[in-house]
CSV table of C-alpha atoms in Angstrom, one decimal:
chain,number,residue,atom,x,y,z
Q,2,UNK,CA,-0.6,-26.1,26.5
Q,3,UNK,CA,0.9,-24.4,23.2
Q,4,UNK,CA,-1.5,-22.6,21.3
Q,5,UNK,CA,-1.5,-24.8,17.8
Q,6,UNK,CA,-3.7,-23.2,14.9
Q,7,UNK,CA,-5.9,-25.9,13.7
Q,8,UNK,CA,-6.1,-25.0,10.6
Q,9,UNK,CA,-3.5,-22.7,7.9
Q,10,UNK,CA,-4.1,-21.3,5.0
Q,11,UNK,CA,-0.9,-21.4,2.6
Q,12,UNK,CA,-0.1,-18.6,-0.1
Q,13,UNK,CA,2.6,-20.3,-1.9
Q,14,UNK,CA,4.1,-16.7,-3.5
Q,15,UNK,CA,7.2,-16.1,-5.1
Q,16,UNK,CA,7.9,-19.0,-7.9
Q,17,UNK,CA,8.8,-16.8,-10.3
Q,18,UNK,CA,10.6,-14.3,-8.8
Q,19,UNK,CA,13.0,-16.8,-7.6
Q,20,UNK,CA,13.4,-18.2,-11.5
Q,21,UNK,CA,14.5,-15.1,-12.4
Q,22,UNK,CA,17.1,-15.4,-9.5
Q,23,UNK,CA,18.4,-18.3,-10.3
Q,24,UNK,CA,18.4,-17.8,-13.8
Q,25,UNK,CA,15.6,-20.0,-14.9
Q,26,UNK,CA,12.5,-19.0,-17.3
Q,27,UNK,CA,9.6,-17.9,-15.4
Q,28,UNK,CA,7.7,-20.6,-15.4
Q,29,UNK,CA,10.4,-22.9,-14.6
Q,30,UNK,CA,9.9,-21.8,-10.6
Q,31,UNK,CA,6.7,-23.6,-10.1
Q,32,UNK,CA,8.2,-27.1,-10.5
Q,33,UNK,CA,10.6,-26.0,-7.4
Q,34,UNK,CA,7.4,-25.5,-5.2
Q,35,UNK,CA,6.3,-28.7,-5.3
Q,36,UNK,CA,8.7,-30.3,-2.9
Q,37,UNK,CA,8.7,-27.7,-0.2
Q,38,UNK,CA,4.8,-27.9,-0.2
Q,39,UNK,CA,5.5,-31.6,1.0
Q,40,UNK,CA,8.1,-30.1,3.2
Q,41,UNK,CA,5.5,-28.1,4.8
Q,42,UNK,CA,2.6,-30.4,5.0
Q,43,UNK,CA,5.0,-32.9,7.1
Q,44,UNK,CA,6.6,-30.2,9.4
Q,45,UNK,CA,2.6,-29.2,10.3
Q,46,UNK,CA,1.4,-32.5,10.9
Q,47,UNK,CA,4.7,-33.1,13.4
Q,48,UNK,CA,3.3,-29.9,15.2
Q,49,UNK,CA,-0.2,-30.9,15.9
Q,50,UNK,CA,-1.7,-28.8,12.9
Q,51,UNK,CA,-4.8,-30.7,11.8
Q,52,UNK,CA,-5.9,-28.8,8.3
Q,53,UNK,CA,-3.9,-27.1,5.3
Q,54,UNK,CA,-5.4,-25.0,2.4
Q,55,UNK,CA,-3.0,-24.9,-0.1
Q,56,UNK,CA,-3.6,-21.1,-2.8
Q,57,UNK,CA,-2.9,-23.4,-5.8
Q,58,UNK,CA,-3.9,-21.2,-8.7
Q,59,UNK,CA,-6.6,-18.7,-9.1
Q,60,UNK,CA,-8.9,-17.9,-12.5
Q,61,UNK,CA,-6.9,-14.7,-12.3
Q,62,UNK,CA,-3.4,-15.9,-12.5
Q,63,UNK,CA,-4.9,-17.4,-16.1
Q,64,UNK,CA,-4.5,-14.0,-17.4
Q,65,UNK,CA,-0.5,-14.7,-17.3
Q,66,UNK,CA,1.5,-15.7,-20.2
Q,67,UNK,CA,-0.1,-19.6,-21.7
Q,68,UNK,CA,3.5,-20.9,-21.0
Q,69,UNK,CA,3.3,-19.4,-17.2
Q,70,UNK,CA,-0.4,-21.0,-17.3
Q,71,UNK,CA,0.4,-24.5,-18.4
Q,72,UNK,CA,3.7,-24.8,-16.0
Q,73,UNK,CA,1.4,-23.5,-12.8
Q,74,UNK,CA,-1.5,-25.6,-14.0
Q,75,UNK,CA,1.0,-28.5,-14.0
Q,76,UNK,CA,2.5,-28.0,-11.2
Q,77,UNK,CA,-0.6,-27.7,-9.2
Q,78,UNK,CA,-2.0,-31.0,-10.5
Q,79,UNK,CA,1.5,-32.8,-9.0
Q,80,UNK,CA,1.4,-31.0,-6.0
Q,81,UNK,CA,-2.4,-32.7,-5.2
Q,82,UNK,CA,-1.4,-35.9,-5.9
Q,83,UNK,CA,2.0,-35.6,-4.3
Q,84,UNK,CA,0.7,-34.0,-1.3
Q,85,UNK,CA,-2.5,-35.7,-1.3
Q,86,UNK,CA,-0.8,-39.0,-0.5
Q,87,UNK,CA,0.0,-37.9,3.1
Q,88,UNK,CA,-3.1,-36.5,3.7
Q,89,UNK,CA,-6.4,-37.9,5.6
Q,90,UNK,CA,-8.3,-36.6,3.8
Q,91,UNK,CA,-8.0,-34.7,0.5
Q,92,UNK,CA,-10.5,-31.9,-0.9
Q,93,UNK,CA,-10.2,-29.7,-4.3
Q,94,UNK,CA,-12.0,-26.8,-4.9
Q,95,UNK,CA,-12.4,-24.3,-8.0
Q,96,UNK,CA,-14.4,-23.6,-11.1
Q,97,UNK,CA,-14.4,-27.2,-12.8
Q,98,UNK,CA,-16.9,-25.4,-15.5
Q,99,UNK,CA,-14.0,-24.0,-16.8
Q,100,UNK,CA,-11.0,-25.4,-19.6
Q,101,UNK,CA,-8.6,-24.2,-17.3
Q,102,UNK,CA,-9.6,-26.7,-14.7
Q,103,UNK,CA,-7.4,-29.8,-14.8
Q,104,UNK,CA,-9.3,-32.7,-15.5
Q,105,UNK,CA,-7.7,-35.1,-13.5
Q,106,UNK,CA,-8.5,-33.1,-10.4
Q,107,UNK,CA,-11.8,-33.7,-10.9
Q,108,UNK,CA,-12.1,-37.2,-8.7
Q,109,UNK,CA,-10.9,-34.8,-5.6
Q,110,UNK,CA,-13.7,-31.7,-5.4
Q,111,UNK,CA,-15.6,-33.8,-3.1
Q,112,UNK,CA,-14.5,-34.1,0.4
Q,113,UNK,CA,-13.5,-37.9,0.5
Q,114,UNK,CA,-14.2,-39.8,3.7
Q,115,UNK,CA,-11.1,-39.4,6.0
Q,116,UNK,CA,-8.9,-41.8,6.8
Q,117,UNK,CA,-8.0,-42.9,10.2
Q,118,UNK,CA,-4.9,-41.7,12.1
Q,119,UNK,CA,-4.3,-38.4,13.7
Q,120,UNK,CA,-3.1,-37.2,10.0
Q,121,UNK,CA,-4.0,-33.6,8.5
Q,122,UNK,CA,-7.4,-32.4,6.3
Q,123,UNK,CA,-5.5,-31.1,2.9
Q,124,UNK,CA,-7.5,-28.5,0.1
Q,125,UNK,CA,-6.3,-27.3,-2.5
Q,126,UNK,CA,-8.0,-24.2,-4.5
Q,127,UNK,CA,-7.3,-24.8,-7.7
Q,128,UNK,CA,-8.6,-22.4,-10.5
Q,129,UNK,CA,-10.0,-20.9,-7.8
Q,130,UNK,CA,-11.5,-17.1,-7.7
Q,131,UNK,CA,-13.3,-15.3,-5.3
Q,132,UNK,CA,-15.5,-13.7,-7.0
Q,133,UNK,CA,-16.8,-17.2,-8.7
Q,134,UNK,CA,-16.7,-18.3,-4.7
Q,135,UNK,CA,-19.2,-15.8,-4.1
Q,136,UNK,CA,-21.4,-15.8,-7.1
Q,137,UNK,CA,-21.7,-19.3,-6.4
Q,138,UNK,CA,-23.4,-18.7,-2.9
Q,139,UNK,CA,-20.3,-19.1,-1.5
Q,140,UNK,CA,-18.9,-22.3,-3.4
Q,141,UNK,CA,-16.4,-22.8,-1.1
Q,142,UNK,CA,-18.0,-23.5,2.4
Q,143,UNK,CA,-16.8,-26.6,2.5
Q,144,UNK,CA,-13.7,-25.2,3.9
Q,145,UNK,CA,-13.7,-23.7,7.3
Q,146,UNK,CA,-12.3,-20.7,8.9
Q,147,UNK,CA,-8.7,-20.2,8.5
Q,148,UNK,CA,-6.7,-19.5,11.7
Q,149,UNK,CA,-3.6,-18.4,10.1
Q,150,UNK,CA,-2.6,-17.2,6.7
Q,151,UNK,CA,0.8,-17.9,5.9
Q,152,UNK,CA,1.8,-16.2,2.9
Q,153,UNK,CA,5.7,-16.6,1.0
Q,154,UNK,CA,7.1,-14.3,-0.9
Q,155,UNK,CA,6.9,-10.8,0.7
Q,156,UNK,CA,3.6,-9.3,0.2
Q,157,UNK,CA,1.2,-8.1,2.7
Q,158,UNK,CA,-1.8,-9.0,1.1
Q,159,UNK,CA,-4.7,-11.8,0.7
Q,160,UNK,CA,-4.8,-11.4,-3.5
Q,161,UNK,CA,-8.5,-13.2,-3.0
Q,162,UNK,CA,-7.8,-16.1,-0.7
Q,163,UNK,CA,-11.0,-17.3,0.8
Q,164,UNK,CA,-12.2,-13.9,1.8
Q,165,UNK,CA,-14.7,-15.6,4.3
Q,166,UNK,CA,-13.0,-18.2,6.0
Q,167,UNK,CA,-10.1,-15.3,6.3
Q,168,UNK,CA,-12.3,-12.6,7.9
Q,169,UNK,CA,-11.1,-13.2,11.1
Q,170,UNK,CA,-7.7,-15.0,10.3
Q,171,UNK,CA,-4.0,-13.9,11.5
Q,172,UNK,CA,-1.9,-13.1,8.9
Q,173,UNK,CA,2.2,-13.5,9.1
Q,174,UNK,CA,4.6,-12.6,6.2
Q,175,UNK,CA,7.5,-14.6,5.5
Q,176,UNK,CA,9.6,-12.6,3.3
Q,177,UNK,CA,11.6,-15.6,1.6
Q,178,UNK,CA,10.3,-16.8,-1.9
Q,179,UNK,CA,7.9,-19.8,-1.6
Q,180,UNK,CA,10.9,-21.9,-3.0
Q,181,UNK,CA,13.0,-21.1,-0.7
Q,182,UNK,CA,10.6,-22.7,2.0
Q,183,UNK,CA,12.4,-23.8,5.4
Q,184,UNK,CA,11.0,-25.3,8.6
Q,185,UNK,CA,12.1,-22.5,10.5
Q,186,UNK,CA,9.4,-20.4,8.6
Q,187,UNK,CA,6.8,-22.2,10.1
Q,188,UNK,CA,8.2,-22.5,13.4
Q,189,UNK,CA,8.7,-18.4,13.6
Q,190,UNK,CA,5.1,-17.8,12.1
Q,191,UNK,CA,3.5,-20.3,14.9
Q,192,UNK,CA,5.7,-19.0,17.5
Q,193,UNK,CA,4.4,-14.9,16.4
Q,194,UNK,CA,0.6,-16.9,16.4
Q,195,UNK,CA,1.1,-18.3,20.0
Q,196,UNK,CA,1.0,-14.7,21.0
Q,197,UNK,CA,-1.8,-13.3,18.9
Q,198,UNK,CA,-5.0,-13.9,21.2
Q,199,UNK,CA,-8.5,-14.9,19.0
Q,200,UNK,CA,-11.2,-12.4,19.8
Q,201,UNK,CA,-13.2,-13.2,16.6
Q,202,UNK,CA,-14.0,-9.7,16.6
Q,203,UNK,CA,-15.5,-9.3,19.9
Z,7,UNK,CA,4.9,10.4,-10.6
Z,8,UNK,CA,4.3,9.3,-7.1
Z,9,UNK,CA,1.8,6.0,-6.3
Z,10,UNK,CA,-0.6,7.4,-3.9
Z,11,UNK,CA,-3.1,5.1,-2.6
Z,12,UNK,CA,-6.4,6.1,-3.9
Z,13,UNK,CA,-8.6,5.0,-1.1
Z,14,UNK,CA,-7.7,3.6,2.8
Z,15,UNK,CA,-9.1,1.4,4.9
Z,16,UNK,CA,-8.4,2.2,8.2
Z,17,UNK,CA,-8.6,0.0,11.6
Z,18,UNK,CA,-8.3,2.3,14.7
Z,19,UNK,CA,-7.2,-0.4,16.7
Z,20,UNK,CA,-6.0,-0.3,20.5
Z,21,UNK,CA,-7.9,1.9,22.4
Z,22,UNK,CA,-9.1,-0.2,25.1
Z,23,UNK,CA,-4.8,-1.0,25.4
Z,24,UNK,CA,-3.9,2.5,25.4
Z,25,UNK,CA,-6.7,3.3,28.3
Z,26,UNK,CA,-5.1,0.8,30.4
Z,27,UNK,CA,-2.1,1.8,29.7
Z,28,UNK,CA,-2.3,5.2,30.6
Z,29,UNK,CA,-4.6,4.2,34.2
Z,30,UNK,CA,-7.8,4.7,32.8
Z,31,UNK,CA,-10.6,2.9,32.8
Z,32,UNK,CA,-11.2,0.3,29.1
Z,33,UNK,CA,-13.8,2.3,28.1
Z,34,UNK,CA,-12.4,5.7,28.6
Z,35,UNK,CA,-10.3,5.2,26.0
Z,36,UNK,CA,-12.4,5.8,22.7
Z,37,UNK,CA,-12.7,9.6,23.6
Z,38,UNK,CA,-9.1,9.9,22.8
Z,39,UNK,CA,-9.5,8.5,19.3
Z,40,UNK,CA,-11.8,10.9,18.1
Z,41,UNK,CA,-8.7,13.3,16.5
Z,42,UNK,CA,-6.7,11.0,15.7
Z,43,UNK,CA,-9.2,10.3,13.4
Z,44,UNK,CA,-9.5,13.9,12.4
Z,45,UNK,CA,-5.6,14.3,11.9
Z,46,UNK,CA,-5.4,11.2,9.8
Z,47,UNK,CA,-8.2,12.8,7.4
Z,48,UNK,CA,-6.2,16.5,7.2
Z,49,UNK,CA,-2.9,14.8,6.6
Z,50,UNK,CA,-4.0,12.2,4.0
Z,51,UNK,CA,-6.0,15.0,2.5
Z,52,UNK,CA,-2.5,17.1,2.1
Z,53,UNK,CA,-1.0,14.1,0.5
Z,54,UNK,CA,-3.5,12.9,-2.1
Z,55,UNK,CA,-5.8,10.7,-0.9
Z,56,UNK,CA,-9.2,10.6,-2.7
Z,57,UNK,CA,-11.3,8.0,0.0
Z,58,UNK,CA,-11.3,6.8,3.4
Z,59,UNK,CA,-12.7,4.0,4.8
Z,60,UNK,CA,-13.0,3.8,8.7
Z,61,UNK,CA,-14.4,0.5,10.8
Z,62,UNK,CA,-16.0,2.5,13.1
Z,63,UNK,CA,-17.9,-0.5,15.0
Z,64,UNK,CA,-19.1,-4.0,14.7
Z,65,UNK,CA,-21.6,-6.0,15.6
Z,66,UNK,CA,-19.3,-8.3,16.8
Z,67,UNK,CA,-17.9,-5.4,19.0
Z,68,UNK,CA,-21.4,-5.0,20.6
Z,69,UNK,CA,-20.5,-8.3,22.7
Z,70,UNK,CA,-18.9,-6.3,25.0
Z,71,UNK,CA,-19.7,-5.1,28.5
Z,72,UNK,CA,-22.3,-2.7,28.2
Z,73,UNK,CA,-20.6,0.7,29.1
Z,74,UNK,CA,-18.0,0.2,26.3
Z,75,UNK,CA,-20.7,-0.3,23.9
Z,76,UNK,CA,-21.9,3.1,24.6
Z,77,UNK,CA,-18.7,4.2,25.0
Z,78,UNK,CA,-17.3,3.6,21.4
Z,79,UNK,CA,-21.0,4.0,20.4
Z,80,UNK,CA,-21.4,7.6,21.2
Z,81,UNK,CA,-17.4,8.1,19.8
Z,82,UNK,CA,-18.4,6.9,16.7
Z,83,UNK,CA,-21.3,9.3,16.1
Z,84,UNK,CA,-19.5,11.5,17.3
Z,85,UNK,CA,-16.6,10.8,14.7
Z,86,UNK,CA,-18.3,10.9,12.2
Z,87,UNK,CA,-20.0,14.2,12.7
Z,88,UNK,CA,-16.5,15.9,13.5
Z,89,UNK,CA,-14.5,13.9,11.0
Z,90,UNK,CA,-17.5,14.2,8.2
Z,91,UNK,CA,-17.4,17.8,8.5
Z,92,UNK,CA,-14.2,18.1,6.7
Z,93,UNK,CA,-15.3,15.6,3.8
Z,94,UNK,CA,-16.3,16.1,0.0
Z,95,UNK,CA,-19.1,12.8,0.5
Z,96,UNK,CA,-19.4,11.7,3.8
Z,97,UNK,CA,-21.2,8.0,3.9
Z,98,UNK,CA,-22.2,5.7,6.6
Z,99,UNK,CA,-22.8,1.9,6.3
Z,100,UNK,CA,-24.2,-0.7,8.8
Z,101,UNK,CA,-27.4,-2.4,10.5
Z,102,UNK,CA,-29.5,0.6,10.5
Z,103,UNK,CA,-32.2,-2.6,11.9
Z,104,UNK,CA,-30.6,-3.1,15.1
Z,105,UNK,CA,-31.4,-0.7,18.1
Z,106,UNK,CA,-27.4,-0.6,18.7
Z,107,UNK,CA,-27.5,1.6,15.5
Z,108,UNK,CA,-26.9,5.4,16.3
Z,109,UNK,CA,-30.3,7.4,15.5
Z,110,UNK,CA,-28.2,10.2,15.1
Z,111,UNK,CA,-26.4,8.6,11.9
Z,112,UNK,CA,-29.0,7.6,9.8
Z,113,UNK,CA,-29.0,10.8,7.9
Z,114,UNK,CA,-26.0,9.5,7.0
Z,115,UNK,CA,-26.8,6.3,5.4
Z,116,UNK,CA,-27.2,7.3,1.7
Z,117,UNK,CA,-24.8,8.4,-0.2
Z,118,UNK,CA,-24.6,12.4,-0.2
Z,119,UNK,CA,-23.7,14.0,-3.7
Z,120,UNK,CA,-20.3,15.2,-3.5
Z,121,UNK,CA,-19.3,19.3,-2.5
Z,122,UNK,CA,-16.9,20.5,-4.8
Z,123,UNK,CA,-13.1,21.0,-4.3
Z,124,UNK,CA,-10.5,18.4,-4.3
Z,125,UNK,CA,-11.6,16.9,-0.6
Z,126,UNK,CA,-12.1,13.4,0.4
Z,127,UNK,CA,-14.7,10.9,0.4
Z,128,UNK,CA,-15.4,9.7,3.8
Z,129,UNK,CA,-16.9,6.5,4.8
Z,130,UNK,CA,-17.7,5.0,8.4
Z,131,UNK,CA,-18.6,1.4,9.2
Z,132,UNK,CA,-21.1,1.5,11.8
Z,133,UNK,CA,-22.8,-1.6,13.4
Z,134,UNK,CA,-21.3,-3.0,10.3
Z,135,UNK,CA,-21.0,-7.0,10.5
Z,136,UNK,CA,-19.2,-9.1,7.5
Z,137,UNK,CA,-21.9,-11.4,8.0
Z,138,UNK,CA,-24.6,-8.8,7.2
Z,139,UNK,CA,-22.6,-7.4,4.8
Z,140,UNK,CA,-22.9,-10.7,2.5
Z,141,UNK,CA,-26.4,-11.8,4.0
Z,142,UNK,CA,-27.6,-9.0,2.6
Z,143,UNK,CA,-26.4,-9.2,-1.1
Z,144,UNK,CA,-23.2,-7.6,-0.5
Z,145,UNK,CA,-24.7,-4.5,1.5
Z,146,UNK,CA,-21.6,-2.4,1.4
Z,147,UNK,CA,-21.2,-2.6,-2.7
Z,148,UNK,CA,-21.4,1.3,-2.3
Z,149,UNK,CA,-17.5,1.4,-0.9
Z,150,UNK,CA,-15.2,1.0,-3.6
Z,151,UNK,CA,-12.4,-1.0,-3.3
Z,152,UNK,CA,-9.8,-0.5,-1.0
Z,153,UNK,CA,-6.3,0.2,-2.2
Z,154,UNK,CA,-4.2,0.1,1.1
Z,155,UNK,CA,-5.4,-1.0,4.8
Z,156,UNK,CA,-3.6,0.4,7.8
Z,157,UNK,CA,-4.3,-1.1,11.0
Z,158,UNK,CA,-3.0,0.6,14.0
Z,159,UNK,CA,-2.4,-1.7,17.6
Z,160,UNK,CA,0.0,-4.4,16.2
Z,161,UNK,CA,-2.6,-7.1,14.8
Z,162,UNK,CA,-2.0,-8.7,11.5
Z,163,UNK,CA,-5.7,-9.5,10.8
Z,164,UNK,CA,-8.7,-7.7,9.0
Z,165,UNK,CA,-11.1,-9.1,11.6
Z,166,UNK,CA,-14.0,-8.8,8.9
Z,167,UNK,CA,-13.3,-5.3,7.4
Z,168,UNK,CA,-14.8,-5.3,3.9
Z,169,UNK,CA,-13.9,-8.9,2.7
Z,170,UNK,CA,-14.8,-8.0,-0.7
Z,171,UNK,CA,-13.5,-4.6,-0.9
Z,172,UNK,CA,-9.7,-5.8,0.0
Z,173,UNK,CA,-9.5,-8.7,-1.4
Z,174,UNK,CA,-6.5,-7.1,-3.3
Z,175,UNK,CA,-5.6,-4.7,-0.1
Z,176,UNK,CA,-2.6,-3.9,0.6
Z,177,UNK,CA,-2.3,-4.4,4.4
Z,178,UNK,CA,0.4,-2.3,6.4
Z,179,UNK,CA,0.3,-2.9,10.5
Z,180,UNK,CA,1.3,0.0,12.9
Z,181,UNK,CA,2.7,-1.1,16.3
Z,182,UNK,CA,1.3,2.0,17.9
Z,183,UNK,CA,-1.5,2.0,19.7
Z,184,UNK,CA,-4.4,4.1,17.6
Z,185,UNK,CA,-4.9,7.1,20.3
Z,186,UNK,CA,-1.0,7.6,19.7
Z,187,UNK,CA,-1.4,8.1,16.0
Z,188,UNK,CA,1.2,10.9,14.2
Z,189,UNK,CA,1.7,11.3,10.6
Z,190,UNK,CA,5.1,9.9,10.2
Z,191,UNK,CA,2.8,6.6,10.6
Z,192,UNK,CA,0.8,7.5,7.6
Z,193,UNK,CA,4.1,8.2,5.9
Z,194,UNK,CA,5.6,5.4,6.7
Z,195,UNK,CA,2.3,3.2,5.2
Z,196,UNK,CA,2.6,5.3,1.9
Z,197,UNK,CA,6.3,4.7,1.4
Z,198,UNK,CA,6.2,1.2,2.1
Z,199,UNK,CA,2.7,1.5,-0.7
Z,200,UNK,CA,4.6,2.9,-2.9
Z,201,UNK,CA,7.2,0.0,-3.7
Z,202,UNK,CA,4.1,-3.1,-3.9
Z,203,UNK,CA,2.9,-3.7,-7.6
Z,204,UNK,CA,-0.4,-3.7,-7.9
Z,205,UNK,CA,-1.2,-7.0,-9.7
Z,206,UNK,CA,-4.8,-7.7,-9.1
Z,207,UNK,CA,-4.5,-11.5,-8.8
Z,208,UNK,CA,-3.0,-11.2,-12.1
């Protein structure tokens, strides 16, 4: 039987760089990452996945320019909604003390009931840090461990994505910008995980 | 000027392979990563390095069959006593609690004021656990945080090294298996450092 990871955490990276390709404004790339994230969602579910965890935006990406703030911000709360639809079951999780929290996330930050059907678990961290995750006793256990990381955009790095659930976590690179998202991404990152064997650190 | 990595984490992966590999027995092959270790210290040392970080062993790794545990066990002390030798601050952090702690090391286990010269700090993770580490209020809040991880034996995974000290790693995989380190693999990992921005989540 194929080796599937059950669940993959997504780092979405690279919006902006590929504005600046293509000529746009900045934060004019985020709006292009809404429709591969749907993209991505259905291509995982077709191969059996059964969770995403979608790197939405993080209190530290609020140190950006406001315009950069408010078109990520926005972005994120389309993407949830968007994506949300074709989940089973839909789950935010961030600092809701904070401004910067969209307020019409707030009816997802508990983990709704899921529906029936062999669909996939969807969460989003939205305003998200991990240093409020772990001042918070760990805020965001609701979430388990992450088989995979697959992060967009070139850099070999987590930049504070769940550093728990990661620990013991693959982690594969795609070097294309998130916008740039193709199926064949996935397909090469679960073909490098089917050879990756899970110790769990033993 | 040149962007030198102030402090490395490194993950001396692939013994055990490299045994096997070269018709020994699994456990046989820890001797032969004692100086590597040693080498890796000189050379990063000669190029600027301020701090190292090495994941000695876990206490996920103590799951093993028993004569590897004493295997890597008695390398480790033995690491750290060669290796330490050549450092400014030489520090060790783990489970001192568990019997699967080295005696030998807990001399080690506070932080040492620093000789003078330009050397490098030197840390060791020994019966060090991720889960200990945050059970026990961040236990390891003494190692600062890591600038660039090099993993040697191909995986792309932290497999619980410091989740809150690389957070905003850097992570650079060697194919090679650790008893086959050289230096052009440290070079390699520095020039490949050199062209990621440091953004902090920013």
């Amino acid at each position: 039987m194929e080796r599937i990871p059950k669940h993959i955490g997504v780092i979405p990276d690279g919006n902006r760089r590929w504005a600046t390709k293509n000529g746009l404004k900045k934060e004019e790339g985020y709006a292009y990452g809404l429709e591969p994230g749907l993209r991505l969602l259905q291509a995982a579910k077709r191969r059996g996945v059964r969770e995403l965890t979608y790197y939405g935006f993080t209190v530290d990406n609020c140190k950006r320019p406001k315009e950069q703030v408010s078109a990520f911000s926005g972005a994120c709360s389309e993407a949830v909604k968007m994506i949300g639809g074709e989940a089973a079951s839909l789950y935010v999780v961030g600092n809701t003390q904070s401004e910067r929290f969209p307020k019409d996330l707030l009816p997802y930050t508990s983990r709704a009931e899921e529906k029936e059907g062999d669909s996939v678990r969807v969460n989003f961290l939205v305003n998200y840090g991990w240093e409020w995750d772990m001042k918070n006793g760990w805020a965001s256990r609701g979430i388990p461990r992450v088989d995979l990381v697959i992060r967009w955009g070139g850099m070999r790095r987590l930049s504070g994505f769940l550093p728990i659930q990661t620990v013991y976590s693959d982690i594969y690179v795609v070097d294309d910008l998130w916008p740039d998202f193709r199926e064949e991404q996935l397909d090469r990152a679960l073909q490098w995980y089917r050879k990756q064997d899970v110790t769990l650190g033993g």
